[in-house]
Structures are given as structure tokens and as C-alpha cells.
JSON list of C-alpha atoms in Angstrom, two decimals:
[
{"chain": "A", "resi": 1167, "resn": "MET", "atom": "CA", "xyz": [79.29, 109.28, 142.43]},
{"chain": "A", "resi": 1168, "resn": "ASN", "atom": "CA", "xyz": [81.30, 108.71, 139.35]},
{"chain": "A", "resi": 1169, "resn": "LYS", "atom": "CA", "xyz": [79.57, 109.39, 135.99]},
{"chain": "A", "resi": 1170, "resn": "ILE", "atom": "CA", "xyz": [79.89, 106.12, 133.48]},
{"chain": "A", "resi": 1171, "resn": "LYS", "atom": "CA", "xyz": [80.35, 107.40, 130.13]},
{"chain": "A", "resi": 1172, "resn": "SER", "atom": "CA", "xyz": [80.48, 103.93, 128.19]},
{"chain": "A", "resi": 1173, "resn": "ILE", "atom": "CA", "xyz": [79.47, 100.62, 129.07]},
{"chain": "A", "resi": 1174, "resn": "VAL", "atom": "CA", "xyz": [79.85, 97.04, 127.41]},
{"chain": "A", "resi": 1175, "resn": "VAL", "atom": "CA", "xyz": [76.67, 95.30, 127.25]},
{"chain": "A", "resi": 1176, "resn": "PHE", "atom": "CA", "xyz": [77.05, 91.37, 126.60]},
{"chain": "A", "resi": 1177, "resn": "CYS", "atom": "CA", "xyz": [73.65, 89.58, 125.49]},
{"chain": "A", "resi": 1178, "resn": "ALA", "atom": "CA", "xyz": [72.07, 87.24, 123.34]},
{"chain": "A", "resi": 1179, "resn": "SER", "atom": "CA", "xyz": [72.38, 87.02, 119.72]},
{"chain": "A", "resi": 1180, "resn": "SER", "atom": "CA", "xyz": [68.85, 85.74, 119.73]},
{"chain": "A", "resi": 1181, "resn": "LEU", "atom": "CA", "xyz": [65.57, 87.05, 120.99]},
{"chain": "A", "resi": 1182, "resn": "GLY", "atom": "CA", "xyz": [64.59, 84.75, 123.14]},
{"chain": "A", "resi": 1183, "resn": "ASN", "atom": "CA", "xyz": [61.13, 83.02, 123.54]},
{"chain": "A", "resi": 1184, "resn": "SER", "atom": "CA", "xyz": [59.55, 86.13, 125.59]},
{"chain": "A", "resi": 1185, "resn": "SER", "atom": "CA", "xyz": [58.85, 89.47, 124.14]},
{"chain": "A", "resi": 1186, "resn": "ILE", "atom": "CA", "xyz": [60.12, 91.08, 127.52]},
{"chain": "A", "resi": 1187, "resn": "TYR", "atom": "CA", "xyz": [63.63, 90.49, 126.52]},
{"chain": "A", "resi": 1188, "resn": "GLU", "atom": "CA", "xyz": [63.40, 92.08, 123.65]},
{"chain": "A", "resi": 1189, "resn": "ASP", "atom": "CA", "xyz": [61.58, 95.07, 124.93]},
{"chain": "A", "resi": 1190, "resn": "GLN", "atom": "CA", "xyz": [63.81, 95.84, 127.80]},
{"chain": "A", "resi": 1191, "resn": "ALA", "atom": "CA", "xyz": [66.87, 95.59, 125.57]},
{"chain": "A", "resi": 1192, "resn": "LYS", "atom": "CA", "xyz": [65.29, 98.12, 123.67]},
{"chain": "A", "resi": 1193, "resn": "TYR", "atom": "CA", "xyz": [64.66, 100.14, 126.81]},
{"chain": "A", "resi": 1194, "resn": "VAL", "atom": "CA", "xyz": [68.42, 99.66, 127.95]},
{"chain": "A", "resi": 1195, "resn": "GLY", "atom": "CA", "xyz": [69.21, 101.16, 124.79]},
{"chain": "A", "resi": 1196, "resn": "TYR", "atom": "CA", "xyz": [66.82, 104.18, 125.27]},
{"chain": "A", "resi": 1197, "resn": "THR", "atom": "CA", "xyz": [68.14, 104.90, 128.92]},
{"chain": "A", "resi": 1198, "resn": "PHE", "atom": "CA", "xyz": [72.06, 104.76, 127.49]},
{"chain": "A", "resi": 1199, "resn": "ALA", "atom": "CA", "xyz": [71.15, 107.28, 124.97]},
{"chain": "A", "resi": 1200, "resn": "GLN", "atom": "CA", "xyz": [69.19, 109.57, 127.42]},
{"chain": "A", "resi": 1201, "resn": "ARG", "atom": "CA", "xyz": [71.70, 109.27, 129.74]},
{"chain": "A", "resi": 1202, "resn": "ASN", "atom": "CA", "xyz": [74.72, 109.78, 127.18]},
{"chain": "A", "resi": 1203, "resn": "VAL", "atom": "CA", "xyz": [76.24, 106.50, 128.00]},
{"chain": "A", "resi": 1204, "resn": "GLN", "atom": "CA", "xyz": [78.11, 105.05, 125.12]},
{"chain": "A", "resi": 1205, "resn": "LEU", "atom": "CA", "xyz": [77.19, 101.37, 124.24]},
{"chain": "A", "resi": 1206, "resn": "VAL", "atom": "CA", "xyz": [80.34, 99.21, 123.61]},
{"chain": "A", "resi": 1207, "resn": "TYR", "atom": "CA", "xyz": [78.89, 95.58, 122.18]},
{"chain": "A", "resi": 1208, "resn": "GLY", "atom": "CA", "xyz": [79.72, 92.67, 120.29]},
{"chain": "A", "resi": 1209, "resn": "GLY", "atom": "CA", "xyz": [78.91, 94.32, 116.91]},
{"chain": "A", "resi": 1210, "resn": "GLY", "atom": "CA", "xyz": [76.15, 92.29, 115.58]},
{"chain": "A", "resi": 1211, "resn": "ARG", "atom": "CA", "xyz": [72.83, 93.22, 114.48]},
{"chain": "A", "resi": 1212, "resn": "ALA", "atom": "CA", "xyz": [70.88, 89.92, 115.35]},
{"chain": "A", "resi": 1213, "resn": "GLY", "atom": "CA", "xyz": [68.95, 89.27, 118.29]},
{"chain": "A", "resi": 1214, "resn": "LEU", "atom": "CA", "xyz": [69.19, 91.32, 121.63]},
{"chain": "A", "resi": 1215, "resn": "MET", "atom": "CA", "xyz": [72.55, 92.76, 120.62]},
{"chain": "A", "resi": 1216, "resn": "GLY", "atom": "CA", "xyz": [70.95, 94.32, 117.61]},
{"chain": "A", "resi": 1217, "resn": "VAL", "atom": "CA", "xyz": [68.06, 95.37, 119.63]},
{"chain": "A", "resi": 1218, "resn": "VAL", "atom": "CA", "xyz": [70.18, 97.42, 122.30]},
{"chain": "A", "resi": 1219, "resn": "ALA", "atom": "CA", "xyz": [72.28, 98.93, 119.49]},
{"chain": "A", "resi": 1220, "resn": "ASN", "atom": "CA", "xyz": [69.61, 99.99, 117.34]},
{"chain": "A", "resi": 1221, "resn": "ALA", "atom": "CA", "xyz": [67.54, 101.42, 120.18]},
{"chain": "A", "resi": 1222, "resn": "VAL", "atom": "CA", "xyz": [70.55, 103.68, 121.06]},
{"chain": "A", "resi": 1223, "resn": "LEU", "atom": "CA", "xyz": [71.11, 104.77, 117.60]},
{"chain": "A", "resi": 1224, "resn": "GLU", "atom": "CA", "xyz": [67.42, 105.52, 117.58]},
{"chain": "A", "resi": 1225, "resn": "LYS", "atom": "CA", "xyz": [67.70, 107.76, 119.92]},
{"chain": "A", "resi": 1226, "resn": "GLY", "atom": "CA", "xyz": [70.86, 109.74, 118.80]},
{"chain": "A", "resi": 1227, "resn": "GLY", "atom": "CA", "xyz": [73.55, 108.00, 120.78]},
{"chain": "A", "resi": 1228, "resn": "GLU", "atom": "CA", "xyz": [76.83, 106.24, 120.30]},
{"chain": "A", "resi": 1229, "resn": "VAL", "atom": "CA", "xyz": [77.72, 102.73, 119.53]},
{"chain": "A", "resi": 1230, "resn": "VAL", "atom": "CA", "xyz": [80.86, 101.17, 119.41]},
{"chain": "A", "resi": 1231, "resn": "GLY", "atom": "CA", "xyz": [81.02, 97.43, 117.93]},
{"chain": "A", "resi": 1232, "resn": "VAL", "atom": "CA", "xyz": [83.65, 95.17, 118.19]},
{"chain": "A", "resi": 1233, "resn": "ILE", "atom": "CA", "xyz": [83.15, 91.62, 116.08]},
{"chain": "A", "resi": 1234, "resn": "PRO", "atom": "CA", "xyz": [85.55, 89.02, 115.17]},
{"chain": "A", "resi": 1235, "resn": "HIS", "atom": "CA", "xyz": [86.19, 88.39, 111.49]},
{"chain": "A", "resi": 1236, "resn": "PHE", "atom": "CA", "xyz": [85.00, 84.85, 111.69]},
{"chain": "A", "resi": 1237, "resn": "LEU", "atom": "CA", "xyz": [81.41, 85.88, 113.18]},
{"chain": "A", "resi": 1238, "resn": "ASN", "atom": "CA", "xyz": [80.31, 88.20, 110.64]},
{"chain": "A", "resi": 1239, "resn": "SER", "atom": "CA", "xyz": [78.65, 84.91, 109.04]},
{"chain": "A", "resi": 1240, "resn": "LYS", "atom": "CA", "xyz": [76.93, 84.53, 112.29]},
{"chain": "A", "resi": 1241, "resn": "GLU", "atom": "CA", "xyz": [76.14, 87.43, 114.09]},
{"chain": "A", "resi": 1242, "resn": "ARG", "atom": "CA", "xyz": [76.14, 89.64, 110.94]},
{"chain": "A", "resi": 1243, "resn": "GLU", "atom": "CA", "xyz": [78.06, 92.65, 111.60]},
{"chain": "A", "resi": 1244, "resn": "HIS", "atom": "CA", "xyz": [76.06, 95.94, 112.42]},
{"chain": "A", "resi": 1245, "resn": "ARG", "atom": "CA", "xyz": [77.20, 98.32, 109.87]},
{"chain": "A", "resi": 1246, "resn": "GLY", "atom": "CA", "xyz": [75.12, 101.36, 110.90]},
{"chain": "A", "resi": 1247, "resn": "VAL", "atom": "CA", "xyz": [76.98, 101.87, 114.47]},
{"chain": "A", "resi": 1248, "resn": "THR", "atom": "CA", "xyz": [79.23, 104.87, 115.15]},
{"chain": "A", "resi": 1249, "resn": "LYS", "atom": "CA", "xyz": [82.36, 102.76, 115.01]},
{"chain": "A", "resi": 1250, "resn": "LEU", "atom": "CA", "xyz": [82.76, 99.25, 114.08]},
{"chain": "A", "resi": 1251, "resn": "ILE", "atom": "CA", "xyz": [86.51, 97.30, 115.02]},
{"chain": "A", "resi": 1252, "resn": "THR", "atom": "CA", "xyz": [86.94, 93.98, 113.58]},
{"chain": "A", "resi": 1253, "resn": "VAL", "atom": "CA", "xyz": [89.47, 91.82, 115.34]},
{"chain": "A", "resi": 1254, "resn": "ASP", "atom": "CA", "xyz": [90.98, 88.28, 114.83]},
{"chain": "A", "resi": 1255, "resn": "SER", "atom": "CA", "xyz": [89.67, 86.56, 117.90]},
{"chain": "A", "resi": 1256, "resn": "MET", "atom": "CA", "xyz": [87.17, 86.50, 120.69]},
{"chain": "A", "resi": 1257, "resn": "HIS", "atom": "CA", "xyz": [90.18, 87.40, 123.11]},
{"chain": "A", "resi": 1258, "resn": "ASP", "atom": "CA", "xyz": [90.92, 90.53, 121.28]},
{"chain": "A", "resi": 1259, "resn": "ARG", "atom": "CA", "xyz": [87.11, 91.30, 121.11]},
{"chain": "A", "resi": 1260, "resn": "LYS", "atom": "CA", "xyz": [86.65, 91.09, 125.00]},
{"chain": "A", "resi": 1261, "resn": "ARG", "atom": "CA", "xyz": [90.17, 92.94, 125.39]},
{"chain": "A", "resi": 1262, "resn": "ILE", "atom": "CA", "xyz": [89.02, 95.88, 123.37]},
{"chain": "A", "resi": 1263, "resn": "MET", "atom": "CA", "xyz": [85.65, 95.99, 124.48]},
{"chain": "A", "resi": 1264, "resn": "ASN", "atom": "CA", "xyz": [87.07, 96.25, 127.95]},
{"chain": "A", "resi": 1265, "resn": "ASP", "atom": "CA", "xyz": [89.48, 98.84, 126.62]},
{"chain": "A", "resi": 1266, "resn": "HIS", "atom": "CA", "xyz": [86.81, 101.11, 125.41]},
{"chain": "A", "resi": 1267, "resn": "ALA", "atom": "CA", "xyz": [84.39, 100.83, 128.36]},
{"chain": "A", "resi": 1268, "resn": "GLU", "atom": "CA", "xyz": [84.09, 102.08, 132.01]},
{"chain": "A", "resi": 1269, "resn": "GLY", "atom": "CA", "xyz": [81.50, 99.22, 133.16]},
{"chain": "A", "resi": 1270, "resn": "ILE", "atom": "CA", "xyz": [80.11, 95.93, 132.17]},
{"chain": "A", "resi": 1271, "resn": "ILE", "atom": "CA", "xyz": [76.70, 94.90, 132.05]},
{"chain": "A", "resi": 1272, "resn": "ALA", "atom": "CA", "xyz": [75.11, 91.25, 131.26]},
{"chain": "A", "resi": 1273, "resn": "LEU", "atom": "CA", "xyz": [71.64, 91.28, 129.80]},
{"chain": "A", "resi": 1274, "resn": "PRO", "atom": "CA", "xyz": [70.03, 87.82, 129.08]},
{"chain": "A", "resi": 1275, "resn": "GLY", "atom": "CA", "xyz": [71.88, 85.19, 127.00]},
{"chain": "A", "resi": 1276, "resn": "GLY", "atom": "CA", "xyz": [73.37, 82.06, 126.75]},
{"chain": "A", "resi": 1277, "resn": "PHE", "atom": "CA", "xyz": [76.97, 80.52, 127.18]},
{"chain": "A", "resi": 1278, "resn": "GLY", "atom": "CA", "xyz": [78.81, 83.26, 125.60]},
{"chain": "A", "resi": 1279, "resn": "THR", "atom": "CA", "xyz": [77.07, 85.82, 127.77]},
{"chain": "A", "resi": 1280, "resn": "LEU", "atom": "CA", "xyz": [78.09, 83.83, 130.82]},
{"chain": "A", "resi": 1281, "resn": "GLU", "atom": "CA", "xyz": [81.46, 83.29, 129.55]},
{"chain": "A", "resi": 1282, "resn": "GLU", "atom": "CA", "xyz": [82.09, 87.06, 128.88]},
{"chain": "A", "resi": 1283, "resn": "LEU", "atom": "CA", "xyz": [80.28, 88.39, 132.11]},
{"chain": "A", "resi": 1284, "resn": "PHE", "atom": "CA", "xyz": [82.50, 85.90, 134.18]},
{"chain": "A", "resi": 1285, "resn": "GLU", "atom": "CA", "xyz": [85.65, 86.55, 132.80]},
{"chain": "A", "resi": 1286, "resn": "MET", "atom": "CA", "xyz": [85.02, 90.24, 133.21]},
{"chain": "A", "resi": 1287, "resn": "THR", "atom": "CA", "xyz": [83.70, 89.67, 136.94]},
{"chain": "A", "resi": 1288, "resn": "THR", "atom": "CA", "xyz": [87.15, 87.59, 137.38]},
{"chain": "A", "resi": 1289, "resn": "TRP", "atom": "CA", "xyz": [89.28, 90.23, 135.75]},
{"chain": "A", "resi": 1290, "resn": "GLY", "atom": "CA", "xyz": [88.00, 92.66, 138.64]},
{"chain": "A", "resi": 1291, "resn": "GLN", "atom": "CA", "xyz": [88.41, 89.99, 141.16]},
{"chain": "A", "resi": 1292, "resn": "LEU", "atom": "CA", "xyz": [92.14, 89.74, 140.22]},
{"chain": "A", "resi": 1293, "resn": "GLY", "atom": "CA", "xyz": [92.55, 93.60, 140.24]},
{"chain": "A", "resi": 1294, "resn": "LEU", "atom": "CA", "xyz": [93.28, 93.64, 136.13]},
{"chain": "A", "resi": 1295, "resn": "HIS", "atom": "CA", "xyz": [90.45, 96.20, 136.46]},
{"chain": "A", "resi": 1296, "resn": "ARG", "atom": "CA", "xyz": [88.42, 98.28, 139.04]},
{"chain": "A", "resi": 1297, "resn": "LYS", "atom": "CA", "xyz": [85.12, 98.91, 137.07]},
{"chain": "A", "resi": 1298, "resn": "PRO", "atom": "CA", "xyz": [81.57, 97.64, 138.07]},
{"chain": "A", "resi": 1299, "resn": "VAL", "atom": "CA", "xyz": [80.11, 94.90, 136.55]},
{"chain": "A", "resi": 1300, "resn": "GLY", "atom": "CA", "xyz": [76.52, 94.23, 136.86]},
{"chain": "A", "resi": 1301, "resn": "ILE", "atom": "CA", "xyz": [73.74, 91.71, 135.65]},
{"chain": "A", "resi": 1302, "resn": "LEU", "atom": "CA", "xyz": [70.41, 93.36, 134.44]},
{"chain": "A", "resi": 1303, "resn": "ASN", "atom": "CA", "xyz": [67.92, 90.44, 135.89]},
{"chain": "A", "resi": 1304, "resn": "ILE", "atom": "CA", "xyz": [65.11, 90.64, 133.42]},
{"chain": "A", "resi": 1305, "resn": "ASN", "atom": "CA", "xyz": [62.04, 88.90, 134.16]},
{"chain": "A", "resi": 1306, "resn": "GLY", "atom": "CA", "xyz": [63.97, 86.77, 136.86]},
{"chain": "A", "resi": 1307, "resn": "PHE", "atom": "CA", "xyz": [66.41, 85.42, 134.09]},
{"chain": "A", "resi": 1308, "resn": "TYR", "atom": "CA", "xyz": [69.41, 85.10, 136.33]},
{"chain": "A", "resi": 1309, "resn": "ASP", "atom": "CA", "xyz": [67.69, 84.10, 139.62]},
{"chain": "A", "resi": 1310, "resn": "HIS", "atom": "CA", "xyz": [68.89, 80.62, 139.46]},
{"chain": "A", "resi": 1311, "resn": "LEU", "atom": "CA", "xyz": [72.36, 81.61, 138.66]},
{"chain": "A", "resi": 1312, "resn": "ILE", "atom": "CA", "xyz": [72.13, 84.30, 141.61]},
{"chain": "A", "resi": 1313, "resn": "LYS", "atom": "CA", "xyz": [71.15, 81.63, 143.66]},
{"chain": "A", "resi": 1314, "resn": "PHE", "atom": "CA", "xyz": [74.15, 79.33, 142.75]},
{"chain": "A", "resi": 1315, "resn": "MET", "atom": "CA", "xyz": [76.54, 82.25, 143.38]},
{"chain": "A", "resi": 1316, "resn": "ASP", "atom": "CA", "xyz": [75.26, 82.23, 146.89]},
{"chain": "A", "resi": 1317, "resn": "HIS", "atom": "CA", "xyz": [75.50, 78.65, 147.21]},
{"chain": "A", "resi": 1318, "resn": "MET", "atom": "CA", "xyz": [79.30, 79.15, 146.05]},
{"chain": "A", "resi": 1319, "resn": "VAL", "atom": "CA", "xyz": [79.69, 81.55, 149.07]},
{"chain": "A", "resi": 1320, "resn": "VAL", "atom": "CA", "xyz": [78.02, 78.95, 151.63]},
{"chain": "A", "resi": 1321, "resn": "GLU", "atom": "CA", "xyz": [80.28, 76.24, 150.36]},
{"chain": "A", "resi": 1322, "resn": "GLY", "atom": "CA", "xyz": [83.39, 78.01, 150.78]},
{"chain": "A", "resi": 1323, "resn": "LEU", "atom": "CA", "xyz": [84.51, 78.31, 147.41]},
{"chain": "A", "resi": 1324, "resn": "LEU", "atom": "CA", "xyz": [83.66, 82.16, 146.53]},
{"chain": "A", "resi": 1325, "resn": "LYS", "atom": "CA", "xyz": [84.35, 84.96, 149.45]},
{"chain": "A", "resi": 1326, "resn": "GLN", "atom": "CA", "xyz": [81.55, 86.99, 150.32]},
{"chain": "A", "resi": 1327, "resn": "GLU", "atom": "CA", "xyz": [83.18, 90.08, 149.15]},
{"chain": "A", "resi": 1328, "resn": "ASN", "atom": "CA", "xyz": [83.90, 88.75, 146.01]},
{"chain": "A", "resi": 1329, "resn": "ARG", "atom": "CA", "xyz": [80.34, 87.76, 145.35]},
{"chain": "A", "resi": 1330, "resn": "GLU", "atom": "CA", "xyz": [79.41, 91.32, 146.34]},
{"chain": "A", "resi": 1331, "resn": "MET", "atom": "CA", "xyz": [81.33, 92.84, 143.32]},
{"chain": "A", "resi": 1332, "resn": "LEU", "atom": "CA", "xyz": [78.48, 91.50, 140.96]},
{"chain": "A", "resi": 1333, "resn": "LEU", "atom": "CA", "xyz": [76.14, 94.25, 140.98]},
{"chain": "A", "resi": 1334, "resn": "ILE", "atom": "CA", "xyz": [72.57, 93.08, 140.57]},
{"chain": "A", "resi": 1335, "resn": "SER", "atom": "CA", "xyz": [69.04, 94.71, 139.80]},
{"chain": "A", "resi": 1336, "resn": "ASP", "atom": "CA", "xyz": [65.96, 94.23, 137.69]},
{"chain": "A", "resi": 1337, "resn": "SER", "atom": "CA", "xyz": [65.76, 97.95, 136.63]},
{"chain": "A", "resi": 1338, "resn": "ILE", "atom": "CA", "xyz": [68.28, 99.51, 134.65]},
{"chain": "A", "resi": 1339, "resn": "GLU", "atom": "CA", "xyz": [68.11, 102.73, 136.34]},
{"chain": "A", "resi": 1340, "resn": "ASP", "atom": "CA", "xyz": [68.97, 101.40, 139.52]},
{"chain": "A", "resi": 1341, "resn": "LEU", "atom": "CA", "xyz": [71.59, 99.28, 137.96]},
{"chain": "A", "resi": 1342, "resn": "LEU", "atom": "CA", "xyz": [73.16, 102.30, 136.49]},
{"chain": "A", "resi": 1343, "resn": "ASP", "atom": "CA", "xyz": [72.98, 104.27, 140.07]},
{"chain": "A", "resi": 1344, "resn": "LYS", "atom": "CA", "xyz": [74.51, 101.19, 141.88]},
{"chain": "A", "resi": 1345, "resn": "MET", "atom": "CA", "xyz": [77.35, 100.94, 139.01]},
{"chain": "A", "resi": 1346, "resn": "GLU", "atom": "CA", "xyz": [78.03, 104.79, 139.54]},
{"chain": "A", "resi": 1347, "resn": "ASN", "atom": "CA", "xyz": [78.46, 104.58, 143.22]},
{"chain": "A", "resi": 1348, "resn": "TYR", "atom": "CA", "xyz": [80.85, 101.36, 142.87]},
{"chain": "A", "resi": 1349, "resn": "ALA", "atom": "CA", "xyz": [83.70, 101.34, 144.94]},
{"chain": "A", "resi": 1350, "resn": "ALA", "atom": "CA", "xyz": [85.94, 98.20, 143.84]},
{"chain": "A", "resi": 1351, "resn": "PRO", "atom": "CA", "xyz": [87.28, 96.28, 146.72]},
{"chain": "A", "resi": 1352, "resn": "GLU", "atom": "CA", "xyz": [91.05, 95.75, 147.62]},
{"chain": "A", "resi": 1353, "resn": "VAL", "atom": "CA", "xyz": [92.44, 92.79, 145.75]},
{"chain": "A", "resi": 1354, "resn": "THR", "atom": "CA", "xyz": [91.87, 89.82, 148.59]},
{"chain": "A", "resi": 1355, "resn": "LYS", "atom": "CA", "xyz": [91.66, 87.11, 145.97]},
{"chain": "A", "resi": 1356, "resn": "TRP", "atom": "CA", "xyz": [95.06, 85.50, 147.37]},
{"chain": "A", "resi": 1357, "resn": "ILE", "atom": "CA", "xyz": [95.08, 86.94, 150.72]},
{"chain": "A", "resi": 1358, "resn": "ASP", "atom": "CA", "xyz": [94.35, 84.73, 153.76]},
{"chain": "A", "resi": 1359, "resn": "LYS", "atom": "CA", "xyz": [93.02, 86.70, 156.69]},
{"chain": "A", "resi": 1360, "resn": "ASN", "atom": "CA", "xyz": [94.13, 84.41, 159.06]},
{"chain": "A", "resi": 1361, "resn": "GLU", "atom": "CA", "xyz": [98.03, 85.51, 157.52]},
{"chain": "A", "resi": 1362, "resn": "ILE", "atom": "CA", "xyz": [97.48, 89.25, 158.00]}
]
């Protein structure tokens, strides 16, 4: 088991239509602080992003925010975090967040959350990192996406071993346990097993 000390959380800059998303985002923050896991996130104070950060801070945990200059007017940077890093681009944001963390979790979100989640998953698939990547499937939010990924496997467009790289749970405690027990597979993205 590998103790994970810092995790990137990708999630919405809005709260969503159900209070369960805000409640669970807060619980994630409390759990991080309790387990001494540093939160690395997008640096905003709006939406679920702000809820997770505030919950970690409320319980005495550490928070690193990474935000591009141009998003300050939209996501409104969180000036109460332990460390705030301002960058020039979205790519810099993801790269620096990845550099500061030992794992990645996606909570409910929109296009931005999905883009970040799948870029980090692809980096793992290509062997650019060996970190665990997880989805916290709050209230079944990602059920349709999970079915679609399984469909990608059935259609032969995603390898089963690469599909299994993405850890999924509806419990933050269970997801963290899975992440701490994760062992990255050997990179097989470009290997045809018939050629071995």
C-alpha cells in the first residue's frame, strides 16, 4: 500500500442542481484533511471547486491552487489557500497540478472536468505517469459515462487493461483505498499481443 500525500481534484466551478454534490464535495475535503492528503485543484473559489478547498482548509488541511490568469474573472481565485500558483495557460495548469500530486480524482463536473480527467488518464495510458486516476461517482453521476467506456471496450476501441486503469467508486474512502493499492500496468497502448 502506498500512502498518497497529495491528490488533484477536478470538478465543477458550479454547484449543480442537487445538494448531494455540494455535501459530498465537502465530505471529500474533510476526508482529505483527516487523512493528511494535500488537495491540489484549479484554484477557484466558485462551485464544487471552492467547496472542496474550503472544507480542507476548515479542517486544517493544505490546499494548493493552480489557476490561469484569464480565469480569475470567471472562477475567481481563492486567496485563502495554502499556496496559489498563477499560470499562463490551461496546459500549464494541468502540467503543474500533475507535478504537485500523486493521484487524480474527478468529482462531478462538465466539459472541463471530463477533458482534464481524460487527459490525465491518457497520460497514464501512455506511460507519462504511473499515478492512480479515479472517478468519485457521486449519486450515479458518471453511470452513463462508465457504460460508454465499457462500450468502447466491446467495440474494440479501448483495451480492457486500459479501461481498468480508471478506478471508480461512490465512496471517497473506498476510492482512496483503491488508489493506495493501485499498481500501474506496463504500457501496452501500442503493443499488439499477436506480435509478442
